[in-house]
mmCIF file of C-alpha atoms in Angstrom:
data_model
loop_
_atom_site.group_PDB
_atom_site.id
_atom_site.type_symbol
_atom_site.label_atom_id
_atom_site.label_comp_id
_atom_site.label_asym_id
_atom_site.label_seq_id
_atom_site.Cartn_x
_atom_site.Cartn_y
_atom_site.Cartn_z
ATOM 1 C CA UNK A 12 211.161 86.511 223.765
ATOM 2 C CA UNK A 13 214.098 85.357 225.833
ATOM 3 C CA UNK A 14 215.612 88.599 226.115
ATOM 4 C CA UNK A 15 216.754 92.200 224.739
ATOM 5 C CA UNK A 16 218.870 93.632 222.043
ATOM 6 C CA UNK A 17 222.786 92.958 222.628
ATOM 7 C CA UNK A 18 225.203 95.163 220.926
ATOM 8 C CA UNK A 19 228.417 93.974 220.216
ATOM 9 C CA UNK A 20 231.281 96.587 219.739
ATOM 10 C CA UNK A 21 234.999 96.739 218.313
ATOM 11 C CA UNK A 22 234.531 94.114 215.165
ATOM 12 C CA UNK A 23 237.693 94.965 213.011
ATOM 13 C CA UNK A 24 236.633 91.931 210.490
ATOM 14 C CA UNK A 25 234.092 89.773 209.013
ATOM 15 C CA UNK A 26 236.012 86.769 210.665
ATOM 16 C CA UNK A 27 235.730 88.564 214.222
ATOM 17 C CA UNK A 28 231.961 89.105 213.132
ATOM 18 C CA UNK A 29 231.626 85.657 212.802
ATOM 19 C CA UNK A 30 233.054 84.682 215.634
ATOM 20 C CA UNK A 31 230.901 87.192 217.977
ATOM 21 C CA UNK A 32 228.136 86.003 216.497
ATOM 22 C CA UNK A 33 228.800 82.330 217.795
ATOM 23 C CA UNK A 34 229.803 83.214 221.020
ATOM 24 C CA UNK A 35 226.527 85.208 221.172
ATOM 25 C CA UNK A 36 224.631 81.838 220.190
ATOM 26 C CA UNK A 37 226.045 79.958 222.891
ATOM 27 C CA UNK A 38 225.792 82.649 225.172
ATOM 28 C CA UNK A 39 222.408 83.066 224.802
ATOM 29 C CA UNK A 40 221.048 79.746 224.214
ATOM 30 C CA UNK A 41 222.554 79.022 227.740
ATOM 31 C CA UNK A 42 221.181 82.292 229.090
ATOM 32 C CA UNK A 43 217.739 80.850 227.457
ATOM 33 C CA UNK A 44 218.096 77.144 228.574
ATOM 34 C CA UNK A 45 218.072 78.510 232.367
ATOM 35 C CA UNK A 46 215.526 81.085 231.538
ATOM 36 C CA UNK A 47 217.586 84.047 232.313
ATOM 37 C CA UNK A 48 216.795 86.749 229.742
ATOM 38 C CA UNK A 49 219.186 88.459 228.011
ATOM 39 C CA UNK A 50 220.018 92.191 229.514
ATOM 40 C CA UNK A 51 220.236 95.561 227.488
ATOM 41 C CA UNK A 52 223.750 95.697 226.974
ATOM 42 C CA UNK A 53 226.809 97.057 224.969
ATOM 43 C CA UNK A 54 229.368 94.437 224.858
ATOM 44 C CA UNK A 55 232.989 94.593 223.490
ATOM 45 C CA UNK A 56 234.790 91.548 221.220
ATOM 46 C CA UNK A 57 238.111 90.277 222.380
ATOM 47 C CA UNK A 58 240.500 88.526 219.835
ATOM 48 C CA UNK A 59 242.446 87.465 222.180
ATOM 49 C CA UNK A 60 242.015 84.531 225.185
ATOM 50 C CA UNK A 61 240.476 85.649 227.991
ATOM 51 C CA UNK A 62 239.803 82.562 229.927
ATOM 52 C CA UNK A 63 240.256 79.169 230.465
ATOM 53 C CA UNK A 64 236.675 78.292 228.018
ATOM 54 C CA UNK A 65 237.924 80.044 225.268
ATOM 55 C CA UNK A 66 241.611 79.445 225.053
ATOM 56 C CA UNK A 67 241.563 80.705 221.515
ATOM 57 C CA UNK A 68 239.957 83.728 222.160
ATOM 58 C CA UNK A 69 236.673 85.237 220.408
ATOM 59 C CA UNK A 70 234.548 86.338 223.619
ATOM 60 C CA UNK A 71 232.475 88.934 224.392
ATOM 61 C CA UNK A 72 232.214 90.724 227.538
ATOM 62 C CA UNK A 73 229.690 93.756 228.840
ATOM 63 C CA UNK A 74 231.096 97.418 228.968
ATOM 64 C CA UNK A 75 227.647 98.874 229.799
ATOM 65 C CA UNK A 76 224.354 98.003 230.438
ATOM 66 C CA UNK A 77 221.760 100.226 229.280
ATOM 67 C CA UNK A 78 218.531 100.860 230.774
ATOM 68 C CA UNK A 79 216.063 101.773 228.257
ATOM 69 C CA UNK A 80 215.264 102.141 224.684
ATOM 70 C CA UNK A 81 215.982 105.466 224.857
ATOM 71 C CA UNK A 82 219.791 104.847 225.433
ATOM 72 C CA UNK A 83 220.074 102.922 222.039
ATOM 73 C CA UNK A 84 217.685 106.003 220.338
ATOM 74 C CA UNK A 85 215.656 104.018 218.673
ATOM 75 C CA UNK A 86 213.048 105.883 216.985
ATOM 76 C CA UNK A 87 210.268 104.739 214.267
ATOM 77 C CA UNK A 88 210.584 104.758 210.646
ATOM 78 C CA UNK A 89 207.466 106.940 209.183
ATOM 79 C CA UNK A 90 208.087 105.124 205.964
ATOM 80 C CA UNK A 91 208.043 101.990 206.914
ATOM 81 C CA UNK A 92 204.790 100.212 208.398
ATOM 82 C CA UNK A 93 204.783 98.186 211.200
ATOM 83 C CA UNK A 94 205.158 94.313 209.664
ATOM 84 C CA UNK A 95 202.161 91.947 211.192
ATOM 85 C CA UNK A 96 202.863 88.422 210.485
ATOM 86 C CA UNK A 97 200.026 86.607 210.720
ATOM 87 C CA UNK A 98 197.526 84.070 208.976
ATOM 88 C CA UNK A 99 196.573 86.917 206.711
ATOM 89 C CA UNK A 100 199.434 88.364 206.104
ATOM 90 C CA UNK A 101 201.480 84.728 205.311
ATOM 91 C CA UNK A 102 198.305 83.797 203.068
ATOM 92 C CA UNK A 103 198.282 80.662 204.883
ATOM 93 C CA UNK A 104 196.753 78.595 207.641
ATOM 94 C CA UNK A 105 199.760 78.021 209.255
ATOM 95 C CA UNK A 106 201.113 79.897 212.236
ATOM 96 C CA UNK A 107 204.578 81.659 211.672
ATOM 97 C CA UNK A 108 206.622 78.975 212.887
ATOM 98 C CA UNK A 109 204.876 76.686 210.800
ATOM 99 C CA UNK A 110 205.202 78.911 207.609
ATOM 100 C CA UNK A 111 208.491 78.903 207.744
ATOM 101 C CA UNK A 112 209.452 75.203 208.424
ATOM 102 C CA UNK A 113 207.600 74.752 205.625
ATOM 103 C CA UNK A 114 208.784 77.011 203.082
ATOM 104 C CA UNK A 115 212.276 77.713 204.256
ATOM 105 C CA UNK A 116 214.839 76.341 201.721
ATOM 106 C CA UNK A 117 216.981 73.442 202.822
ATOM 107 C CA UNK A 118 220.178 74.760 204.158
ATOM 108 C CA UNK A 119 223.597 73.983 202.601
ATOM 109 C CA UNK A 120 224.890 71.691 205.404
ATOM 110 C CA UNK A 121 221.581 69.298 205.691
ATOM 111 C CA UNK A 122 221.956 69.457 201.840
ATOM 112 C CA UNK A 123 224.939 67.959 202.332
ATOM 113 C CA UNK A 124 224.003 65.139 204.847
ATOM 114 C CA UNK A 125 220.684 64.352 202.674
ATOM 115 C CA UNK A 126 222.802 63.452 199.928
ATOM 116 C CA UNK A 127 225.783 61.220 201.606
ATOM 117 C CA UNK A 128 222.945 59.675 203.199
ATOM 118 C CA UNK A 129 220.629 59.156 201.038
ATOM 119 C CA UNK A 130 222.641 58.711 197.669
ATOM 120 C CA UNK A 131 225.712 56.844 199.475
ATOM 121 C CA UNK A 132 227.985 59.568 197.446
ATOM 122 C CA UNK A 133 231.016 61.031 198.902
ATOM 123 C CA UNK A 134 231.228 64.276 200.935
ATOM 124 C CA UNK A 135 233.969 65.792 198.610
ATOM 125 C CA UNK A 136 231.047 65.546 195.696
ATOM 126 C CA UNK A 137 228.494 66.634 197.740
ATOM 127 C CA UNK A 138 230.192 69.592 198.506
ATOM 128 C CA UNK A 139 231.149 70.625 195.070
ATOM 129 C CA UNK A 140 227.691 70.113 193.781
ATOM 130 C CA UNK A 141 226.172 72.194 196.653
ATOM 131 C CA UNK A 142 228.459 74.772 195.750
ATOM 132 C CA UNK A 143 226.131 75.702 192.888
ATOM 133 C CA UNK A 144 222.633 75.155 193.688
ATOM 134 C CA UNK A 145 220.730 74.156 190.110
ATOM 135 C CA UNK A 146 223.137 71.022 190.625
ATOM 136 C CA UNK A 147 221.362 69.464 193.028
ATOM 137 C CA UNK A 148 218.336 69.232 190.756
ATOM 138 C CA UNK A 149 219.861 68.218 188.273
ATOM 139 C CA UNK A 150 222.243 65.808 190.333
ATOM 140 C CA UNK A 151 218.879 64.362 191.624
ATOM 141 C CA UNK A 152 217.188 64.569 188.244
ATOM 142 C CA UNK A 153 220.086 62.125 186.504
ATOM 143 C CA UNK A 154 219.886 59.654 189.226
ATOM 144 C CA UNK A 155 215.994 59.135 188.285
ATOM 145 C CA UNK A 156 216.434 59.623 185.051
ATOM 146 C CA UNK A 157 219.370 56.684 185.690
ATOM 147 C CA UNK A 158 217.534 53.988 187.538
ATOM 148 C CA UNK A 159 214.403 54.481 185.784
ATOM 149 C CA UNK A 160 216.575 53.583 182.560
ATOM 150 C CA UNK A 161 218.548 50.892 184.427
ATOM 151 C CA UNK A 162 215.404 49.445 186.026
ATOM 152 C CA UNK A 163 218.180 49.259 188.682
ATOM 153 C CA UNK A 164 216.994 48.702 192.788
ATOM 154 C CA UNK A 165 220.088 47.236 194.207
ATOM 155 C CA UNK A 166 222.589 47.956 196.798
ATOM 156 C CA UNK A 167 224.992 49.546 196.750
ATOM 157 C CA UNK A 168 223.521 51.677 194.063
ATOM 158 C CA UNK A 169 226.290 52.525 191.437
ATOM 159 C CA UNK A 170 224.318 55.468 190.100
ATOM 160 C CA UNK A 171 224.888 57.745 192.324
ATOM 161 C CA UNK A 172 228.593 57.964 192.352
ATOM 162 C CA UNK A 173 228.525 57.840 188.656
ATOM 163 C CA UNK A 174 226.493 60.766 187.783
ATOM 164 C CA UNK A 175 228.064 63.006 190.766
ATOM 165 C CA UNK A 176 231.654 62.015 188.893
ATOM 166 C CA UNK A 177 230.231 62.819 185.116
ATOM 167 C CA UNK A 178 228.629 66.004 186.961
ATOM 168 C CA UNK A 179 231.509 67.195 188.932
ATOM 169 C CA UNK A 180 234.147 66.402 186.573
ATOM 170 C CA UNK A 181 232.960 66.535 182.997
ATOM 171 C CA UNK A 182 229.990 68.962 182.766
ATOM 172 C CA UNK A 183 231.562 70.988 185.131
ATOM 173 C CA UNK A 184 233.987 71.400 183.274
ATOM 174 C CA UNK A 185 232.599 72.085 179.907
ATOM 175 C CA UNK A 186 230.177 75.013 181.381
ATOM 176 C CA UNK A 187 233.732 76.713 182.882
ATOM 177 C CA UNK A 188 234.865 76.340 179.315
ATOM 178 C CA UNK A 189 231.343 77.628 177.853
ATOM 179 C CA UNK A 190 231.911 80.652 180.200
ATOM 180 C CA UNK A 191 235.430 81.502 180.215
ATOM 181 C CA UNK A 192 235.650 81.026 176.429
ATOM 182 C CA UNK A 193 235.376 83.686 173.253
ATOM 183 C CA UNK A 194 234.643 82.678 170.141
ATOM 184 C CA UNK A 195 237.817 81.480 168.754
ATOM 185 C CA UNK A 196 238.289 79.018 171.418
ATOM 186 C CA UNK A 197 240.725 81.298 173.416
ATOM 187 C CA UNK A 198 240.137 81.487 177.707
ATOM 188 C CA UNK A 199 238.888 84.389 178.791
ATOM 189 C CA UNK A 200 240.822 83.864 182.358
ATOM 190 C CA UNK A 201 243.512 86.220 182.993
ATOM 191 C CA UNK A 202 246.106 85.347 185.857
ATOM 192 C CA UNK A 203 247.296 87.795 188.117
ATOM 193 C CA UNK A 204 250.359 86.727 190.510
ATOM 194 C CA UNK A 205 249.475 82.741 189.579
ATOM 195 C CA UNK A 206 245.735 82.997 190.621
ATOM 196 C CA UNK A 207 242.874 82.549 188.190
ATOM 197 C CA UNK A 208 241.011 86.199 187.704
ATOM 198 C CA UNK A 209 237.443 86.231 185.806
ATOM 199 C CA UNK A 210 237.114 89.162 183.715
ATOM 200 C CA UNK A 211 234.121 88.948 181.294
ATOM 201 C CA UNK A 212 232.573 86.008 181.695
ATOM 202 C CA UNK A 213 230.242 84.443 178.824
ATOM 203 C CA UNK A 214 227.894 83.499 181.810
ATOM 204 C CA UNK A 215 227.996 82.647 185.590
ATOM 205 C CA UNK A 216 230.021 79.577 185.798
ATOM 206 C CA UNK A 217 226.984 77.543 186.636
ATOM 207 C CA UNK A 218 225.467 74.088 185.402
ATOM 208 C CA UNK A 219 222.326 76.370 185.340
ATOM 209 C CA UNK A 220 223.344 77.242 182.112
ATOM 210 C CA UNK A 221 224.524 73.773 180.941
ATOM 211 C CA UNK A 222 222.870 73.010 177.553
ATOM 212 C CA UNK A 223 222.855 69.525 179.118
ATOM 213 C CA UNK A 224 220.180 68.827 181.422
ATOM 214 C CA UNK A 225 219.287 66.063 184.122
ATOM 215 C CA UNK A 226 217.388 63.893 181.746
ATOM 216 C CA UNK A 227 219.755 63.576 178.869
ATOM 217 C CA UNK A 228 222.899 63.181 181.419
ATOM 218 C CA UNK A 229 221.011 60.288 183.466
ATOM 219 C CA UNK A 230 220.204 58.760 180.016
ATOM 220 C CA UNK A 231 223.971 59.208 179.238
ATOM 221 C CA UNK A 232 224.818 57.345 182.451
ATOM 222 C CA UNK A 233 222.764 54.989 182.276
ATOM 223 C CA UNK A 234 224.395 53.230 178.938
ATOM 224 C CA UNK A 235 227.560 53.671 180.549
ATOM 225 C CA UNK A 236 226.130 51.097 183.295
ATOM 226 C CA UNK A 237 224.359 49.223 180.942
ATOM 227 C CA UNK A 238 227.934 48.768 178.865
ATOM 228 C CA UNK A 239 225.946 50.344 175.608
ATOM 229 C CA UNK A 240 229.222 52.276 175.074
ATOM 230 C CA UNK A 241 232.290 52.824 176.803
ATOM 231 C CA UNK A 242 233.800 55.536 179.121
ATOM 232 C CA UNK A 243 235.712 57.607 176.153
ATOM 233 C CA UNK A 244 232.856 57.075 173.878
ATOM 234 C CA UNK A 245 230.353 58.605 176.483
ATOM 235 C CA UNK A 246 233.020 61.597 176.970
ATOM 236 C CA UNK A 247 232.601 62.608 172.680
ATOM 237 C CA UNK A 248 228.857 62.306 173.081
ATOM 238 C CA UNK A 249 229.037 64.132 176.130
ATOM 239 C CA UNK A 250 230.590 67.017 174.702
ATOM 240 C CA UNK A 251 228.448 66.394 171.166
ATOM 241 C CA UNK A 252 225.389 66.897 173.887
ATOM 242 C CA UNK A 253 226.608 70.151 175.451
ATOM 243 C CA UNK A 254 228.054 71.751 171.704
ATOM 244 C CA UNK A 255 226.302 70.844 168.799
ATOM 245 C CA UNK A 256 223.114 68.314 169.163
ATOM 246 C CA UNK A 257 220.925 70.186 171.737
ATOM 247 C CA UNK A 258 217.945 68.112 170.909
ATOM 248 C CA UNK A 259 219.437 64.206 170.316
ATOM 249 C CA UNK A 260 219.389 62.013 172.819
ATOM 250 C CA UNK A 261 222.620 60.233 173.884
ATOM 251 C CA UNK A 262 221.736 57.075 172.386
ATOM 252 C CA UNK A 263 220.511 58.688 169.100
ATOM 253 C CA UNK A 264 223.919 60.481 168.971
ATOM 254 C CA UNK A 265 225.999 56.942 169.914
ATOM 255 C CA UNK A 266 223.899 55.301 166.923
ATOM 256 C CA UNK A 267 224.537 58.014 164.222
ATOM 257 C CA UNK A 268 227.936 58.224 164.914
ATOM 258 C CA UNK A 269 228.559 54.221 165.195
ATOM 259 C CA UNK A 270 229.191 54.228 168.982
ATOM 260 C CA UNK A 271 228.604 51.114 170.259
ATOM 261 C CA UNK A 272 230.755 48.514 172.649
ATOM 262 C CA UNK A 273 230.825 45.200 171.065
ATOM 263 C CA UNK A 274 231.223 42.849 174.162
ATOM 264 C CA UNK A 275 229.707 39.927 172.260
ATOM 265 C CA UNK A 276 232.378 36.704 172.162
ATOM 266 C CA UNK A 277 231.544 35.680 168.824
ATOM 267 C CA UNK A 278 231.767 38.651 167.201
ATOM 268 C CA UNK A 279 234.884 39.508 169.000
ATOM 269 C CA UNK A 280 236.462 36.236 167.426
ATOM 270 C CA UNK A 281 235.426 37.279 164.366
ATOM 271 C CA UNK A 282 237.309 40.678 164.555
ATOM 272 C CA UNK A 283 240.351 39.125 165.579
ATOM 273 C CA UNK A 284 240.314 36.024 163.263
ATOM 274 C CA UNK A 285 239.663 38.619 159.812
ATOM 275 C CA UNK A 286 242.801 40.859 161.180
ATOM 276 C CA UNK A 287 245.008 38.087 162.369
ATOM 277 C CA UNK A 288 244.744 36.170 159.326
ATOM 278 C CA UNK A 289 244.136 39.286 156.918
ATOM 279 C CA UNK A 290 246.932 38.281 154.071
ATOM 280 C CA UNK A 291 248.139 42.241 154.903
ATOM 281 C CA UNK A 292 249.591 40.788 158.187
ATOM 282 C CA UNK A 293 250.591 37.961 157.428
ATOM 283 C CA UNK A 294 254.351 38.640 157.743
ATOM 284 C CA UNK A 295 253.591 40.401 161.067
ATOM 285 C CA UNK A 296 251.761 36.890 162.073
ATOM 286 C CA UNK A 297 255.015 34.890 161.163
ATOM 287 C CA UNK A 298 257.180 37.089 163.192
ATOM 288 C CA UNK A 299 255.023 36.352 166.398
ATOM 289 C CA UNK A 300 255.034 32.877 165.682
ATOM 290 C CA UNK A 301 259.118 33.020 166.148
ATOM 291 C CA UNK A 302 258.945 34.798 169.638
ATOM 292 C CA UNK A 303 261.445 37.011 170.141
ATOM 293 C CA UNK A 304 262.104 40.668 171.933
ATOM 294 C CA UNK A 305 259.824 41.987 169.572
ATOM 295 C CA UNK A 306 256.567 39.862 170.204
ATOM 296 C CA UNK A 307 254.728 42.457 172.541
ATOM 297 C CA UNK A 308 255.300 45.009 170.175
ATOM 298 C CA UNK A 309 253.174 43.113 167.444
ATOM 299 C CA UNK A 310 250.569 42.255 169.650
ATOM 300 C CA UNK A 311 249.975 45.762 170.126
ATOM 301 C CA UNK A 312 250.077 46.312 166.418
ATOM 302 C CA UNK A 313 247.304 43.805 165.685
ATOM 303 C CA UNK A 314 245.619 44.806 169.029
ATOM 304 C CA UNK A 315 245.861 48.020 167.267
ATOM 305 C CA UNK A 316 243.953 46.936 163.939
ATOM 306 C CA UNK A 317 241.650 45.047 165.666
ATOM 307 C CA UNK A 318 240.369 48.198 167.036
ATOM 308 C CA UNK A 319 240.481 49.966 163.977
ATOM 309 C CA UNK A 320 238.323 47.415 162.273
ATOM 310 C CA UNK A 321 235.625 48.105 164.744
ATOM 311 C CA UNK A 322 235.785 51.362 164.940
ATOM 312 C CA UNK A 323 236.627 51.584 168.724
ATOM 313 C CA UNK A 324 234.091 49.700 169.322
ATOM 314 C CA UNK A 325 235.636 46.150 170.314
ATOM 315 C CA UNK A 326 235.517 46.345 174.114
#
């Protein structure tokens, strides 16, 4: 190696830990880059400044330096064989440098960067979905499942942003619910001097435990884009999805319960034409004719029954 054992003294905290620790890596990476290895040493952390480098403090300086192994009495473990890392012993053909680029998982901050980059979605969701690591399968899972739906190649690619949102906000939030819930629908938080405190806990707060998986959430996304049904529709079959119909697919729930945006012209004419001139309204229709203060307010009234005759659906 580069180097010897350093020992770092007089850490109060995990923050001063953490802050030795980088000094260290600089330290020693410089110590490294000019091929001067590191010394056997006892060093001791200073919170406060101590030059002009560090003008917020967090150095470490040497106390001692220590000669041998002997000064740090080191002495074997008889229970504990020596480890030999090798071709063997990794089952593999690769070397141990190799093995472990290889099979080392993908660390939080290149998570991160991999997907800003390559979904185009926004740090703030990024972070949030990194936070709990099954997300970003099924994150990634929901976008296939999306485009493959969509048949959708463009950019910018929609997608994305759309199932971080609906993953982030909504399913998020019905898992906390699932977890922090007993059975008569009463939270199972408990606050203590206006913080949230988690006492027993259904299960982890975690999407790993979502009823709702990638595939039927990409599915759901996808006939948001595709206009199939609208945002507060896809919110009830969302929650339909996650509660009671662990099985149905999101268009299979939409079409039992009569979910569907009508966007067609014609038959939005039609709507309108069989409510405006419904004999019911008629008085309502003579009253707009007039004008008057009170014209916006029947609009909304036959906007209102408009909406009722198609169930929601007129979009």
């Amino acid at each position: 190696g580069n180097g010897h054992r350093v020992e770092v003294k007089n850490l109060n905290s995990l923050r001063q830990i953490i802050s030795a620790a980088e000094y260290e890596v600089l330290r020693q990476s410089i110590l490294a880059r000019n091929n001067t290895p590191t010394g056997r040493e006892t060093r001791t952390f200073h919170v406060k400044p101590i030059s002009k480098e560090f003008p917020f403090g967090g150095e470490t300086i040497i106390i001692r330096k220590k000669g041998d192994s002997v000064d740090y009495r080191f002495m074997p473990e008889p229970d504990i064989p020596p480890l030999i890392l090798d071709e063997e012993s990794l089952g593999s053909n690769l070397n141990l440098e190799e093995f472990i680029e290889e099979n080392m998982p993908e660390l939080p901050e290149e998570t991160v960067a991999r997907l800003v980059n390559d979904y185009g979605i926004s740090q703030d969701v990024a972070d949030v979905i990194i936070n709990d690591p099954p997300a970003i399968k099924l994150f990634e899972h929901a976008v296939e499942t999306a485009k493959m739906e969509l048949n959708y190649n463009e950019s910018p690619d929609p997608v994305p942003t759309m199932v971080g949102n609906w993953l982030c906000n909504d399913l998020f939030a019905l898992v906390k619910k699932s977890a922090t819930e007993d059975g008569n629908g009463n939270s199972a938080l408990e606050t203590d001097n206006g913080e949230e405190s988690y006492g027993s806990l259904n299960h982890p707060i975690s999407v790993e435990f979502s009823t709702v998986k990638g595939d039927r959430l990409g599915s759901l996304i996808a006939m948001i884009a595709n206009g199939i049904v609208s945002t507060s529709m896809a919110k009830k079959i969302l929650i339909i999805m996650f509660k009671e119909d662990l099985q149905s697919s999101p268009m299979e729930i939409a079409k039992s319960n009569g979910w569907r945006v009508i966007s067609d012209m014609n038959t939005l004419i039609q709507l309108c034409e069989s409510v405006v001139f419904n004999p019911q309204n008629s008085s309502q229709l003579d009253q707009y004719r007039k004008g008057g203060k009170f014209q916006w307010k029947i609009e909304k009234f036959l906007i209102g029954k408009v909406m009722a005759a198609s169930n929601g659906n007129a979009h």
